[in-house]
């Protein structure tokens, strides 16, 4: 059974940083394109970035609102995906989901950016 | 980015009756490999999204056969043949042909 467990969310001040983690199990992590998707309170879904498998180039792509501020990384030896979030803004307040492709999603971790 | 437009945004349905959600994309979703990467998700209150349909019309494992997807090019539809109480939630279309984008969501409620 595929499991994705996010952690690392919390309250952070504007301009601050936070690192989220997503531990995966139940599939071959190194073969998977891994993604981060967020959902602001009461709003819809926004795909913010992905990390392709090494076999498909091992590159990252980011949505415009987070490009240059967020960095996605992965440690295939630990089956873990990361999201380093820098220069946080109030509009980054959201539940952050880790997803394997579009197939399986974690429960999400809440990030609140507020002074 | 490709804009995905869903309608209606609110869908009150009587139990046992059918429901239909439309999703239109601002560009064709046919990829260079010939596939159309259009997915449908269900998000129940307080839960993460769950994929129901992939590549327009393929049901994910465990999804009841009352859910069906159809369409091509830029016009797509999700149909529920007979709505049940557990179907309450928000439904999103999402395209993966270009940079992934979602529709605004359609809130299904029981009338």
mmCIF file of C-alpha atoms in Angstrom:
data_model
loop_
_atom_site.group_PDB
_atom_site.id
_atom_site.type_symbol
_atom_site.label_atom_id
_atom_site.label_comp_id
_atom_site.label_asym_id
_atom_site.label_seq_id
_atom_site.Cartn_x
_atom_site.Cartn_y
_atom_site.Cartn_z
ATOM 1 C CA UNK A 1 0.000 0.000 0.000
ATOM 2 C CA UNK A 2 1.326 3.410 -0.970
ATOM 3 C CA UNK A 3 1.837 5.740 1.986
ATOM 4 C CA UNK A 4 3.004 9.339 1.947
ATOM 5 C CA UNK A 5 3.488 11.133 5.259
ATOM 6 C CA UNK A 6 4.232 14.841 5.299
ATOM 7 C CA UNK A 7 5.708 16.709 8.248
ATOM 8 C CA UNK A 8 7.383 19.980 9.090
ATOM 9 C CA UNK A 9 4.482 22.398 8.843
ATOM 10 C CA UNK A 10 3.821 25.125 11.363
ATOM 11 C CA UNK A 11 3.619 28.850 12.001
ATOM 12 C CA UNK A 12 6.332 31.037 10.509
ATOM 13 C CA UNK A 13 6.751 34.797 10.166
ATOM 14 C CA UNK A 14 6.750 36.517 6.780
ATOM 15 C CA UNK A 15 10.230 36.340 5.288
ATOM 16 C CA UNK A 16 11.030 33.179 7.225
ATOM 17 C CA UNK A 17 11.895 29.680 6.083
ATOM 18 C CA UNK A 18 10.523 26.199 6.636
ATOM 19 C CA UNK A 19 11.404 22.736 5.361
ATOM 20 C CA UNK A 20 8.755 20.117 4.741
ATOM 21 C CA UNK A 21 9.425 16.404 4.452
ATOM 22 C CA UNK A 22 7.465 13.597 2.862
ATOM 23 C CA UNK A 23 8.364 10.012 3.725
ATOM 24 C CA UNK A 24 7.167 7.472 1.183
ATOM 25 C CA UNK A 25 6.568 3.743 1.381
ATOM 26 C CA UNK A 26 4.830 1.003 -0.560
ATOM 27 C CA UNK A 27 6.374 1.728 -3.966
ATOM 28 C CA UNK A 28 9.766 2.174 -5.627
ATOM 29 C CA UNK A 29 10.410 5.772 -4.663
ATOM 30 C CA UNK A 30 13.406 6.238 -6.944
ATOM 31 C CA UNK A 31 11.262 5.485 -10.008
ATOM 32 C CA UNK A 32 8.546 7.991 -9.159
ATOM 33 C CA UNK A 33 7.954 11.580 -10.190
ATOM 34 C CA UNK A 34 7.222 13.285 -6.885
ATOM 35 C CA UNK A 35 5.198 16.433 -6.528
ATOM 36 C CA UNK A 36 4.145 19.126 -4.099
ATOM 37 C CA UNK A 37 0.640 20.556 -4.322
ATOM 38 C CA UNK A 38 -0.868 23.142 -2.006
ATOM 39 C CA UNK A 39 -4.329 24.271 -1.028
ATOM 40 C CA UNK A 40 -4.942 27.627 0.633
ATOM 41 C CA UNK A 41 -7.722 27.629 3.265
ATOM 42 C CA UNK A 42 -11.083 27.274 1.570
ATOM 43 C CA UNK A 43 -9.504 27.437 -1.880
ATOM 44 C CA UNK A 44 -8.630 25.094 -4.742
ATOM 45 C CA UNK A 45 -5.551 23.067 -5.570
ATOM 46 C CA UNK A 46 -2.286 24.464 -6.925
ATOM 47 C CA UNK A 47 0.547 22.334 -8.297
ATOM 48 C CA UNK A 48 3.724 24.038 -7.087
ATOM 49 C CA UNK A 49 6.551 21.757 -8.111
ATOM 50 C CA UNK A 50 7.876 18.374 -9.068
ATOM 51 C CA UNK A 51 11.025 16.303 -9.017
ATOM 52 C CA UNK A 52 11.348 13.837 -11.864
ATOM 53 C CA UNK A 53 12.865 10.414 -11.317
ATOM 54 C CA UNK A 54 16.559 10.014 -12.048
ATOM 55 C CA UNK A 55 15.673 7.835 -15.032
ATOM 56 C CA UNK A 56 13.718 10.739 -16.500
ATOM 57 C CA UNK A 57 16.449 13.279 -15.892
ATOM 58 C CA UNK A 58 16.140 13.968 -12.188
ATOM 59 C CA UNK A 59 15.202 17.601 -12.785
ATOM 60 C CA UNK A 60 12.863 19.934 -10.958
ATOM 61 C CA UNK A 61 10.152 22.294 -12.187
ATOM 62 C CA UNK A 62 8.338 24.999 -10.267
ATOM 63 C CA UNK A 63 5.206 27.059 -10.600
ATOM 64 C CA UNK A 64 5.752 30.776 -11.138
ATOM 65 C CA UNK A 65 4.516 31.891 -7.665
ATOM 66 C CA UNK A 66 7.233 29.876 -5.888
ATOM 67 C CA UNK A 67 10.059 29.820 -8.417
ATOM 68 C CA UNK A 68 13.253 31.208 -6.911
ATOM 69 C CA UNK A 69 11.937 30.859 -3.343
ATOM 70 C CA UNK A 70 11.128 27.140 -3.004
ATOM 71 C CA UNK A 71 13.487 24.229 -3.606
ATOM 72 C CA UNK A 72 12.443 20.613 -3.992
ATOM 73 C CA UNK A 73 14.938 17.874 -3.268
ATOM 74 C CA UNK A 74 14.810 14.147 -2.728
ATOM 75 C CA UNK A 75 16.854 11.483 -1.015
ATOM 76 C CA UNK A 76 16.123 8.204 -2.743
ATOM 77 C CA UNK A 77 18.125 6.300 -0.111
ATOM 78 C CA UNK A 78 15.670 7.539 2.523
ATOM 79 C CA UNK A 79 12.527 7.473 0.350
ATOM 80 C CA UNK A 80 12.028 11.107 1.285
ATOM 81 C CA UNK A 81 10.978 14.203 -0.625
ATOM 82 C CA UNK A 82 11.684 17.681 0.711
ATOM 83 C CA UNK A 83 10.343 21.165 0.141
ATOM 84 C CA UNK A 84 12.571 24.008 1.315
ATOM 85 C CA UNK A 85 10.486 27.159 1.499
ATOM 86 C CA UNK A 86 12.290 30.503 1.772
ATOM 87 C CA UNK A 87 11.149 34.147 1.800
ATOM 88 C CA UNK A 88 7.700 33.015 2.859
ATOM 89 C CA UNK A 89 4.712 35.273 2.239
ATOM 90 C CA UNK A 90 1.238 35.328 3.743
ATOM 91 C CA UNK A 91 -0.104 33.970 0.457
ATOM 92 C CA UNK A 92 1.943 30.798 0.976
ATOM 93 C CA UNK A 93 -0.389 29.862 3.832
ATOM 94 C CA UNK A 94 -1.846 26.506 2.810
ATOM 95 C CA UNK A 95 -1.996 22.787 3.354
ATOM 96 C CA UNK A 96 0.939 21.264 1.489
ATOM 97 C CA UNK A 97 0.453 17.836 -0.036
ATOM 98 C CA UNK A 98 3.066 15.453 -1.310
ATOM 99 C CA UNK A 99 1.898 13.335 -4.259
ATOM 100 C CA UNK A 100 3.288 10.413 -6.203
ATOM 101 C CA UNK A 101 2.477 11.396 -9.749
ATOM 102 C CA UNK A 102 -1.182 12.247 -9.509
ATOM 103 C CA UNK A 103 -2.081 8.828 -8.151
ATOM 104 C CA UNK A 104 -1.467 8.922 -4.421
ATOM 105 C CA UNK A 105 -1.473 11.789 -1.969
ATOM 106 C CA UNK A 106 -0.437 12.297 1.628
ATOM 107 C CA UNK A 107 -2.696 13.785 4.293
ATOM 108 C CA UNK A 108 -0.935 17.133 4.042
ATOM 109 C CA UNK A 109 0.812 19.465 6.471
ATOM 110 C CA UNK A 110 -0.404 22.964 7.312
ATOM 111 C CA UNK A 111 1.863 25.967 6.843
ATOM 112 C CA UNK A 112 0.762 29.307 8.271
ATOM 113 C CA UNK A 113 2.703 32.452 7.418
ATOM 114 C CA UNK A 114 1.735 35.236 9.787
ATOM 115 C CA UNK A 115 3.313 37.807 12.060
ATOM 116 C CA UNK B 1 -0.634 28.111 -18.106
ATOM 117 C CA UNK B 2 -3.596 26.102 -19.330
ATOM 118 C CA UNK B 3 -6.802 27.346 -17.752
ATOM 119 C CA UNK B 4 -9.302 24.699 -16.693
ATOM 120 C CA UNK B 5 -12.882 25.926 -16.372
ATOM 121 C CA UNK B 6 -15.428 23.796 -14.545
ATOM 122 C CA UNK B 7 -19.195 24.139 -14.470
ATOM 123 C CA UNK B 8 -21.272 24.254 -12.483
ATOM 124 C CA UNK B 9 -19.355 25.385 -9.413
ATOM 125 C CA UNK B 10 -22.168 24.219 -7.140
ATOM 126 C CA UNK B 11 -24.191 21.092 -7.800
ATOM 127 C CA UNK B 12 -27.139 20.185 -5.552
ATOM 128 C CA UNK B 13 -28.320 16.664 -6.378
ATOM 129 C CA UNK B 14 -31.067 14.427 -5.034
ATOM 130 C CA UNK B 15 -29.899 11.038 -3.768
ATOM 131 C CA UNK B 16 -30.128 8.427 -6.488
ATOM 132 C CA UNK B 17 -30.186 10.997 -9.281
ATOM 133 C CA UNK B 18 -27.429 11.501 -11.859
ATOM 134 C CA UNK B 19 -24.892 14.320 -11.802
ATOM 135 C CA UNK B 20 -22.624 15.778 -14.444
ATOM 136 C CA UNK B 21 -19.656 18.157 -14.252
ATOM 137 C CA UNK B 22 -18.114 19.866 -17.250
ATOM 138 C CA UNK B 23 -14.456 20.807 -17.604
ATOM 139 C CA UNK B 24 -13.072 22.854 -20.494
ATOM 140 C CA UNK B 25 -9.420 23.575 -21.135
ATOM 141 C CA UNK B 26 -7.966 26.652 -22.819
ATOM 142 C CA UNK B 27 -5.729 24.451 -24.995
ATOM 143 C CA UNK B 28 -5.884 20.956 -26.383
ATOM 144 C CA UNK B 29 -4.865 18.321 -23.844
ATOM 145 C CA UNK B 30 -3.638 15.823 -26.425
ATOM 146 C CA UNK B 31 0.019 15.142 -25.683
ATOM 147 C CA UNK B 32 2.670 14.317 -28.282
ATOM 148 C CA UNK B 33 2.427 10.626 -27.332
ATOM 149 C CA UNK B 34 -1.249 10.605 -28.334
ATOM 150 C CA UNK B 35 -2.554 10.408 -24.775
ATOM 151 C CA UNK B 36 -4.824 12.970 -23.142
ATOM 152 C CA UNK B 37 -3.761 13.571 -19.551
ATOM 153 C CA UNK B 38 -7.031 14.682 -18.005
ATOM 154 C CA UNK B 39 -7.783 13.497 -14.469
ATOM 155 C CA UNK B 40 -10.698 13.879 -12.094
ATOM 156 C CA UNK B 41 -10.322 14.111 -8.328
ATOM 157 C CA UNK B 42 -12.752 13.925 -5.440
ATOM 158 C CA UNK B 43 -12.012 15.762 -2.203
ATOM 159 C CA UNK B 44 -14.252 14.904 0.707
ATOM 160 C CA UNK B 45 -14.415 17.366 3.613
ATOM 161 C CA UNK B 46 -11.203 17.306 5.640
ATOM 162 C CA UNK B 47 -9.539 14.791 3.326
ATOM 163 C CA UNK B 48 -6.798 14.987 0.707
ATOM 164 C CA UNK B 49 -7.791 14.713 -2.937
ATOM 165 C CA UNK B 50 -8.391 11.231 -4.285
ATOM 166 C CA UNK B 51 -7.967 10.514 -7.970
ATOM 167 C CA UNK B 52 -11.044 8.933 -9.520
ATOM 168 C CA UNK B 53 -10.343 9.021 -13.240
ATOM 169 C CA UNK B 54 -7.121 9.254 -15.268
ATOM 170 C CA UNK B 55 -6.528 9.801 -18.969
ATOM 171 C CA UNK B 56 -10.109 10.982 -19.498
ATOM 172 C CA UNK B 57 -12.008 7.774 -18.879
ATOM 173 C CA UNK B 58 -10.008 5.246 -16.849
ATOM 174 C CA UNK B 59 -11.302 4.567 -13.347
ATOM 175 C CA UNK B 60 -8.763 4.182 -10.583
ATOM 176 C CA UNK B 61 -8.763 1.019 -8.496
ATOM 177 C CA UNK B 62 -11.610 0.932 -6.002
ATOM 178 C CA UNK B 63 -13.620 3.683 -7.664
ATOM 179 C CA UNK B 64 -17.296 2.698 -8.026
ATOM 180 C CA UNK B 65 -18.480 2.170 -11.575
ATOM 181 C CA UNK B 66 -21.151 4.835 -11.111
ATOM 182 C CA UNK B 67 -18.325 7.305 -11.863
ATOM 183 C CA UNK B 68 -17.409 7.743 -15.514
ATOM 184 C CA UNK B 69 -15.334 10.180 -17.519
ATOM 185 C CA UNK B 70 -15.548 11.175 -21.153
ATOM 186 C CA UNK B 71 -14.452 13.828 -23.599
ATOM 187 C CA UNK B 72 -11.653 14.782 -25.915
ATOM 188 C CA UNK B 73 -9.493 17.694 -26.976
ATOM 189 C CA UNK B 74 -10.655 20.546 -24.766
ATOM 190 C CA UNK B 75 -14.056 19.370 -23.483
ATOM 191 C CA UNK B 76 -14.464 16.791 -20.741
ATOM 192 C CA UNK B 77 -17.211 15.497 -18.470
ATOM 193 C CA UNK B 78 -17.441 13.583 -15.215
ATOM 194 C CA UNK B 79 -20.714 11.757 -14.658
ATOM 195 C CA UNK B 80 -22.107 10.074 -11.584
ATOM 196 C CA UNK B 81 -24.929 7.757 -12.596
ATOM 197 C CA UNK B 82 -26.688 7.675 -9.205
ATOM 198 C CA UNK B 83 -25.456 9.989 -6.475
ATOM 199 C CA UNK B 84 -24.918 8.502 -3.028
ATOM 200 C CA UNK B 85 -24.398 10.313 0.282
ATOM 201 C CA UNK B 86 -20.675 9.460 0.286
ATOM 202 C CA UNK B 87 -20.214 11.407 -2.971
ATOM 203 C CA UNK B 88 -20.540 14.748 -1.177
ATOM 204 C CA UNK B 89 -17.427 16.842 -1.654
ATOM 205 C CA UNK B 90 -15.555 18.943 -4.166
ATOM 206 C CA UNK B 91 -14.622 17.581 -7.584
ATOM 207 C CA UNK B 92 -11.644 18.881 -9.542
ATOM 208 C CA UNK B 93 -10.486 18.264 -13.069
ATOM 209 C CA UNK B 94 -6.756 18.461 -13.611
ATOM 210 C CA UNK B 95 -4.644 18.371 -16.736
ATOM 211 C CA UNK B 96 -1.143 16.921 -16.826
ATOM 212 C CA UNK B 97 -0.436 17.400 -20.514
ATOM 213 C CA UNK B 98 1.137 20.798 -19.929
ATOM 214 C CA UNK B 99 2.264 22.264 -16.585
ATOM 215 C CA UNK B 100 -0.341 20.715 -14.251
ATOM 216 C CA UNK B 101 -3.338 22.884 -13.545
ATOM 217 C CA UNK B 102 -6.669 22.293 -11.832
ATOM 218 C CA UNK B 103 -10.184 23.499 -12.371
ATOM 219 C CA UNK B 104 -11.769 25.699 -9.701
ATOM 220 C CA UNK B 105 -13.685 22.787 -8.211
ATOM 221 C CA UNK B 106 -17.367 21.810 -8.194
ATOM 222 C CA UNK B 107 -19.044 21.394 -4.827
ATOM 223 C CA UNK B 108 -21.544 18.533 -4.876
ATOM 224 C CA UNK B 109 -24.147 18.549 -2.140
ATOM 225 C CA UNK B 110 -27.265 16.546 -1.450
ATOM 226 C CA UNK B 111 -30.454 18.438 -2.123
#
